[in-house]
Amino acid sequence: VVDLAGNDYLGLSNDPRVVEAGIQALRSWGAGSTGSRLVTGSTTLHADLEAKLAAFGRVSSALVFSSGYCANLGVLTALGGRDTLVISDADNHASLVDGCRLSRSRVVVAAHGDLAAVEDALAHRTEPRCLVVVDAVFSTDGSLAALDDLHRLCVRYDALLIVDEAHALGVIGPDGRGLAAAFGIEHSPNLIRTVTLSKSLGSQGGAVLGDSAVIDQLVNTARTFIFDTALAPPSVGAARAALGIIQDEPHLISELHDRRDQIAAALQVHPPAGAVISLVLGDSERASQAAAHCRDNGVVVGCFRPPSVPVGQSRLRITARASLTAADIDRATAVILEAVHHPR
Ligand SMILES: Cc1ncc(COP(=O)(O)O)c(C=O)c1O
């Protein structure tokens, strides 16, 4: 089958160098990390990955979690609290939504991309502290956050902007360094970024990038860091190798963009800035049938229905990958068009 559903944007999860690095880590350190990060789970491999992620993100520190989900929960629960207002975009990923809920903060959900709603909440806050939380690339529709405007608001109203770069790392921005880097705000003291190691890095795990004071605070208070078994060494080794490849081989990112543009052109949709193309079909039954038609014809696409998207906005979610061939794209897009325009 042709896979247009996965998040392995640069095709690195099966890259022989990434696989070999995972095997080496497995041999050197074992299958599991044996404990939480503060007990026995931290290896020099974890520390080295953190140093490399911080250098890539142009910040002083990074902290690896066992998943992107845990990274988001960890940041929001550690930095939120009863004295904090959290302003969250309505289309944020479930891990950010759950982090907001667990943070015990008052949460204002702003309509998707509604800067006026964010500013209104900031201007009228009664809490001494405030976090604004957003996906850089929204995972279901592939749209981008207006990070420059949000960042400006956060500086003006003394709030911290938490950006989830899960679908932006290795995909957009200079050398694939993400959306905050594209806007030149990565050094801002008002910014913290979370990433996952499971998409363009082709491995597993998550991380938070920020300055050392914030990372120290997370080490001491983020419950998903403290009370969770550390990321397994093979995943750490594989992610570290993948990060090196992204830095050494920027052509992979251009190839991803070319494949994305070819898919968008064939499907006659506007190419997105990231690698996620969303075809909204409306009815969940219709989306399921279209996805089944694709699968029956050897093409796997994402089928997003409620609760992943609002009722009436079910869709096919299609992802580009640098390693797709022109033949894969021709065949897959013909099948998708047939599924969308000639439903059974
Ligand atoms: C935007 C976003 N944030 C966070 C996550 C969670 O990352 P992980 O799968 O590493 O837990 C995902 C998806 O998996 C995601 O799409």
Coordinates of C-alpha atoms and ligand atoms in Angstrom, one line a residue:
V1 CA 0.0 0.0 0.0
V2 CA 1.0 3.7 -0.3
D3 CA 1.0 5.3 3.1
L4 CA -0.4 8.8 3.1
A5 CA -1.5 8.7 6.7
G6 CA 1.7 8.4 8.8
N7 CA 3.7 11.3 10.2
D8 CA 7.1 10.0 9.2
Y9 CA 7.5 13.1 7.1
L10 CA 11.1 12.6 6.1
G11 CA 11.0 8.9 5.8
L12 CA 13.6 8.5 8.6
S13 CA 11.9 5.8 10.6
N14 CA 13.2 3.2 8.2
D15 CA 16.4 4.9 7.3
P16 CA 19.2 2.3 7.8
R17 CA 21.3 4.8 9.8
V18 CA 18.5 5.5 12.2
V19 CA 17.7 1.9 12.6
E20 CA 21.3 1.1 13.2
A21 CA 21.6 3.8 15.8
G22 CA 18.6 2.3 17.6
I23 CA 20.2 -1.2 17.5
Q24 CA 23.5 0.2 18.9
A25 CA 21.6 1.9 21.7
L26 CA 19.8 -1.3 22.4
R27 CA 23.0 -3.2 22.6
S28 CA 24.8 -0.6 24.7
W29 CA 22.0 0.4 27.1
G30 CA 19.4 -2.4 26.9
A31 CA 15.8 -2.5 25.9
G32 CA 14.4 -0.3 28.6
S33 CA 15.6 2.6 30.6
T34 CA 14.9 0.8 34.0
G35 CA 13.5 3.8 35.9
S36 CA 12.4 7.3 35.8
R37 CA 14.7 10.1 34.7
L38 CA 15.6 11.2 38.2
V39 CA 16.4 7.7 39.5
T40 CA 18.1 5.3 37.0
G41 CA 16.5 6.3 33.6
S42 CA 18.9 9.0 32.5
T43 CA 21.8 7.9 30.3
T44 CA 24.5 9.9 28.6
L45 CA 22.5 9.2 25.4
H46 CA 19.6 11.1 26.9
A47 CA 21.9 14.0 27.9
D48 CA 23.5 14.1 24.4
L49 CA 20.1 14.1 22.7
E50 CA 19.0 17.0 24.9
A51 CA 22.2 18.9 24.1
K52 CA 21.6 18.4 20.4
L53 CA 17.9 19.3 20.5
A54 CA 18.8 22.5 22.4
A55 CA 21.5 23.4 19.8
F56 CA 19.1 22.7 17.0
G57 CA 16.4 24.8 18.7
R58 CA 18.9 27.6 19.5
V59 CA 18.0 27.6 23.2
S60 CA 20.1 26.8 26.3
S61 CA 18.2 23.6 27.3
A62 CA 16.0 20.8 26.3
L63 CA 14.3 18.1 28.3
V64 CA 13.3 14.7 26.9
F65 CA 10.0 13.1 27.9
S66 CA 8.7 9.6 27.0
S67 CA 6.3 11.1 24.5
G68 CA 5.1 14.4 23.0
Y69 CA 1.9 13.8 24.9
C70 CA 3.8 13.7 28.2
A71 CA 5.8 16.7 27.2
N72 CA 2.7 18.8 26.7
L73 CA 1.0 17.5 29.9
G74 CA 4.3 18.1 31.8
V75 CA 4.7 21.7 30.7
L76 CA 1.1 22.8 31.3
T77 CA 0.8 21.1 34.7
A78 CA 4.1 22.4 35.9
L79 CA 3.7 26.0 34.7
G80 CA -0.1 26.3 35.2
G81 CA -2.0 26.4 38.5
R82 CA -4.7 28.2 40.3
D83 CA -2.9 31.5 39.9
T84 CA -2.7 31.1 36.2
L85 CA -4.9 31.8 33.2
V86 CA -4.4 29.5 30.2
I87 CA -5.7 30.6 26.8
S88 CA -6.0 27.7 24.4
D89 CA -6.9 27.6 20.7
A90 CA -10.0 25.6 20.1
D91 CA -8.3 23.3 17.5
N92 CA -5.3 22.5 19.7
H93 CA -4.2 18.8 19.9
A94 CA -5.8 16.6 22.6
S95 CA -2.5 16.5 24.6
L96 CA -2.6 20.3 25.0
V97 CA -6.3 20.2 25.9
D98 CA -5.7 17.5 28.5
G99 CA -2.7 19.5 29.9
C100 CA -5.0 22.5 30.2
R101 CA -7.6 20.5 32.1
L102 CA -5.0 18.9 34.5
S103 CA -3.2 22.2 35.1
R104 CA -6.0 23.4 37.5
S105 CA -5.8 26.8 35.8
R106 CA -8.8 28.8 34.6
V107 CA -8.9 27.9 30.9
V108 CA -10.3 30.2 28.1
V109 CA -10.8 28.4 24.8
A110 CA -10.4 30.9 22.0
A111 CA -12.0 30.2 18.7
H112 CA -9.5 28.8 16.2
G113 CA -7.1 31.6 15.1
D114 CA -9.1 34.3 16.8
L115 CA -6.5 36.8 17.9
A116 CA -9.1 39.3 19.1
A117 CA -10.4 36.6 21.5
V118 CA -6.9 35.9 22.8
E119 CA -6.2 39.6 23.3
D120 CA -9.6 40.1 25.1
A121 CA -8.8 37.2 27.5
L122 CA -5.3 38.6 28.1
A123 CA -6.5 42.1 28.7
H124 CA -9.2 41.0 31.2
R125 CA -7.3 38.5 33.1
T126 CA -7.4 38.6 36.9
E127 CA -4.7 36.0 37.5
P128 CA -1.1 37.1 38.0
R129 CA 0.2 34.6 35.5
C130 CA -0.8 33.6 32.0
L131 CA 0.0 31.0 29.4
V132 CA -1.1 31.1 25.8
V133 CA -1.0 27.6 24.2
V134 CA -1.1 26.8 20.5
D135 CA -0.1 24.2 17.9
A136 CA 2.4 25.6 15.4
V137 CA 0.9 23.4 12.6
F138 CA -2.6 22.3 13.5
S139 CA -2.6 18.5 13.2
T140 CA -6.0 18.0 11.6
D141 CA -6.3 20.8 9.0
G142 CA -2.6 21.6 8.5
S143 CA -3.0 25.3 9.1
L144 CA -0.4 27.5 10.8
A145 CA -0.7 29.5 13.9
A146 CA -0.2 33.3 13.7
L147 CA 2.8 32.9 16.0
D148 CA 4.3 36.4 15.4
D149 CA 1.0 38.0 16.4
L150 CA 0.5 35.7 19.4
H151 CA 4.1 36.3 20.5
R152 CA 3.6 40.1 20.3
L153 CA 0.4 39.8 22.4
C154 CA 2.3 37.7 25.0
V155 CA 5.1 40.2 25.3
R156 CA 2.6 43.1 25.6
Y157 CA 0.5 41.4 28.3
D158 CA 3.4 39.6 30.1
A159 CA 2.3 36.1 29.2
L160 CA 4.2 32.9 28.2
L161 CA 3.6 31.4 24.7
I162 CA 3.7 27.6 24.7
V163 CA 4.0 26.3 21.1
D164 CA 3.7 22.7 20.1
E165 CA 6.0 22.2 17.1
A166 CA 5.1 18.5 16.6
H167 CA 4.2 18.9 12.9
A168 CA 6.6 21.7 12.3
L169 CA 9.9 20.3 13.4
G170 CA 11.8 19.0 10.4
V171 CA 9.1 20.3 8.1
I172 CA 9.0 24.1 8.1
G173 CA 11.3 27.0 9.1
P174 CA 15.0 27.5 8.4
D175 CA 16.6 24.0 8.2
G176 CA 13.4 22.5 9.5
R177 CA 13.8 24.3 12.9
G178 CA 10.0 25.0 13.1
L179 CA 7.6 27.9 13.0
A180 CA 9.1 29.9 15.9
A181 CA 12.4 29.8 14.0
A182 CA 10.6 30.9 10.8
F183 CA 9.4 34.0 12.7
G184 CA 12.8 34.6 14.4
I185 CA 11.3 34.4 17.9
E186 CA 13.0 31.2 19.1
H187 CA 15.2 33.1 21.6
S188 CA 12.3 35.0 23.2
P189 CA 12.0 34.7 27.0
N190 CA 8.3 34.6 26.4
L191 CA 8.4 31.3 24.4
I192 CA 8.6 27.6 25.3
R193 CA 8.4 24.9 22.6
T194 CA 7.4 21.3 22.8
V195 CA 8.2 18.8 20.1
T196 CA 7.7 15.1 19.4
L197 CA 10.4 12.7 18.3
S198 CA 7.8 10.5 16.7
K199 CA 7.1 12.4 13.4
S200 CA 9.9 13.9 11.3
L201 CA 12.5 12.3 13.6
G202 CA 10.9 8.8 12.9
S203 CA 11.4 7.6 16.4
Q204 CA 9.4 7.9 19.7
G205 CA 9.4 10.4 22.6
G206 CA 8.9 14.1 23.1
A207 CA 10.9 17.1 24.4
V208 CA 10.6 20.6 25.7
L209 CA 12.9 23.4 24.4
G210 CA 13.5 26.5 26.5
D211 CA 15.9 28.4 28.7
S212 CA 17.7 26.6 31.5
A213 CA 15.5 28.2 34.3
V214 CA 12.3 26.8 32.7
I215 CA 13.9 23.4 32.1
D216 CA 15.1 23.3 35.8
Q217 CA 11.6 24.1 36.9
L218 CA 10.2 21.2 34.8
V219 CA 12.8 18.8 36.1
N220 CA 11.6 19.6 39.6
T221 CA 7.9 19.9 39.1
A222 CA 6.7 18.2 35.8
R223 CA 4.9 15.1 37.0
T224 CA 5.1 13.3 33.6
F225 CA 8.9 13.8 33.8
I226 CA 9.3 12.8 37.4
F227 CA 6.9 9.9 37.7
D228 CA 7.3 8.3 34.3
T229 CA 9.8 5.7 33.2
A230 CA 12.4 7.4 31.0
L231 CA 12.3 7.1 27.2
A232 CA 13.8 3.7 26.1
P233 CA 17.4 4.0 24.9
P234 CA 16.8 2.6 21.3
S235 CA 14.3 5.5 20.8
V236 CA 16.8 8.0 22.1
G237 CA 19.5 6.6 19.9
A238 CA 17.3 6.6 16.8
A239 CA 16.0 10.1 17.4
R240 CA 19.6 11.4 17.9
A241 CA 20.7 9.9 14.6
A242 CA 17.6 11.3 12.8
L243 CA 18.3 14.8 14.1
G244 CA 21.9 14.6 12.8
I245 CA 20.5 13.5 9.3
I246 CA 18.1 16.4 9.2
Q247 CA 21.0 18.8 9.9
D248 CA 23.3 17.2 7.4
E249 CA 20.8 16.6 4.6
P250 CA 18.6 19.6 4.2
H251 CA 17.6 18.3 0.8
L252 CA 15.2 15.9 2.6
I253 CA 13.1 18.9 3.6
S254 CA 13.0 20.2 0.0
E255 CA 12.0 16.8 -1.2
L256 CA 9.2 16.7 1.3
H257 CA 8.0 20.1 0.1
D258 CA 8.1 18.9 -3.5
R259 CA 6.1 15.8 -2.7
R260 CA 3.6 17.8 -0.8
D261 CA 3.2 20.3 -3.7
Q262 CA 2.8 17.4 -6.2
I263 CA 0.0 15.8 -4.0
A264 CA -1.7 19.2 -3.6
A265 CA -1.6 19.9 -7.4
A266 CA -3.0 16.4 -8.2
L267 CA -5.8 16.9 -5.7
Q268 CA -6.4 20.4 -6.9
V269 CA -6.0 22.0 -3.5
H270 CA -3.9 24.8 -2.3
P271 CA -0.5 23.5 -1.0
P272 CA -0.3 23.9 2.8
A273 CA 2.9 25.3 4.5
G274 CA 3.4 22.1 6.4
A275 CA 2.9 18.5 5.2
V276 CA -0.7 17.9 6.2
I277 CA -3.5 18.2 3.5
S278 CA -7.0 18.1 4.7
L279 CA -10.0 17.2 2.4
V280 CA -13.2 18.0 4.4
L281 CA -16.0 15.8 3.3
G282 CA -18.6 16.7 6.0
D283 CA -20.5 13.6 7.0
S284 CA -18.5 11.0 9.0
E285 CA -20.1 8.2 7.0
R286 CA -19.0 9.7 3.8
A287 CA -15.4 10.2 5.1
S288 CA -15.3 6.5 6.3
Q289 CA -16.5 5.3 2.9
A290 CA -13.9 7.4 1.1
A291 CA -11.1 6.1 3.4
A292 CA -12.4 2.5 2.9
H293 CA -12.3 3.0 -0.9
C294 CA -8.7 4.2 -0.7
R295 CA -7.7 1.3 1.5
D296 CA -9.4 -1.2 -0.8
N297 CA -7.3 0.2 -3.6
G298 CA -4.0 0.2 -1.8
V299 CA -3.8 3.7 -0.4
V300 CA -3.9 4.5 3.3
V301 CA -5.2 7.9 4.3
G302 CA -6.2 9.3 7.7
C303 CA -9.9 9.4 8.4
F304 CA -10.7 12.0 11.0
R305 CA -14.2 12.0 12.5
P306 CA -15.6 13.4 15.8
P307 CA -14.2 13.7 18.4
S308 CA -11.0 14.4 16.5
V309 CA -12.9 17.1 14.5
P310 CA -16.2 18.9 15.1
V311 CA -19.4 17.2 13.9
G312 CA -20.0 17.8 10.1
Q313 CA -16.3 18.3 9.4
S314 CA -15.1 14.7 9.0
R315 CA -12.3 14.6 6.5
L316 CA -9.5 12.7 4.9
R317 CA -6.2 13.7 6.2
I318 CA -3.3 13.2 3.8
T319 CA 0.3 13.5 4.7
A320 CA 3.3 14.0 2.4
R321 CA 6.6 12.1 2.9
A322 CA 10.0 12.8 1.4
S323 CA 10.4 9.2 0.3
L324 CA 7.3 9.0 -1.8
T325 CA 7.9 8.3 -5.5
A326 CA 6.2 10.1 -8.4
A327 CA 4.5 6.8 -9.3
D328 CA 3.2 6.4 -5.7
I329 CA 1.8 9.9 -5.8
D330 CA 0.1 9.5 -9.2
R331 CA -1.5 6.2 -8.2
A332 CA -2.5 7.4 -4.7
T333 CA -4.0 10.7 -5.8
A334 CA -6.0 9.1 -8.6
V335 CA -7.5 6.7 -6.0
I336 CA -8.3 9.6 -3.6
L337 CA -10.0 11.7 -6.3
E338 CA -12.1 8.7 -7.3
A339 CA -13.0 8.1 -3.6
V340 CA -14.0 11.7 -3.1
H341 CA -15.8 12.4 -6.3
H342 CA -17.4 9.1 -7.1
P343 CA -18.5 7.7 -3.7
R344 CA -20.0 4.2 -3.8
Ligands
LIG1 C1 0.2 18.4 17.6 C2 0.6 17.1 18.4 N1 1.1 17.3 19.6 C3 1.4 16.2 20.4 C4 1.3 14.9 19.9 C5 1.7 13.8 20.8 O1 2.9 13.4 20.5 P1 3.4 11.8 20.8 O2 2.7 11.0 19.8 O3 4.8 11.8 20.7 O4 2.8 11.5 22.2 C6 0.7 14.7 18.6 C7 0.5 13.4 18.0 O5 0.9 12.4 18.2 C8 0.4 15.9 17.9 O6 -0.2 15.7 16.6

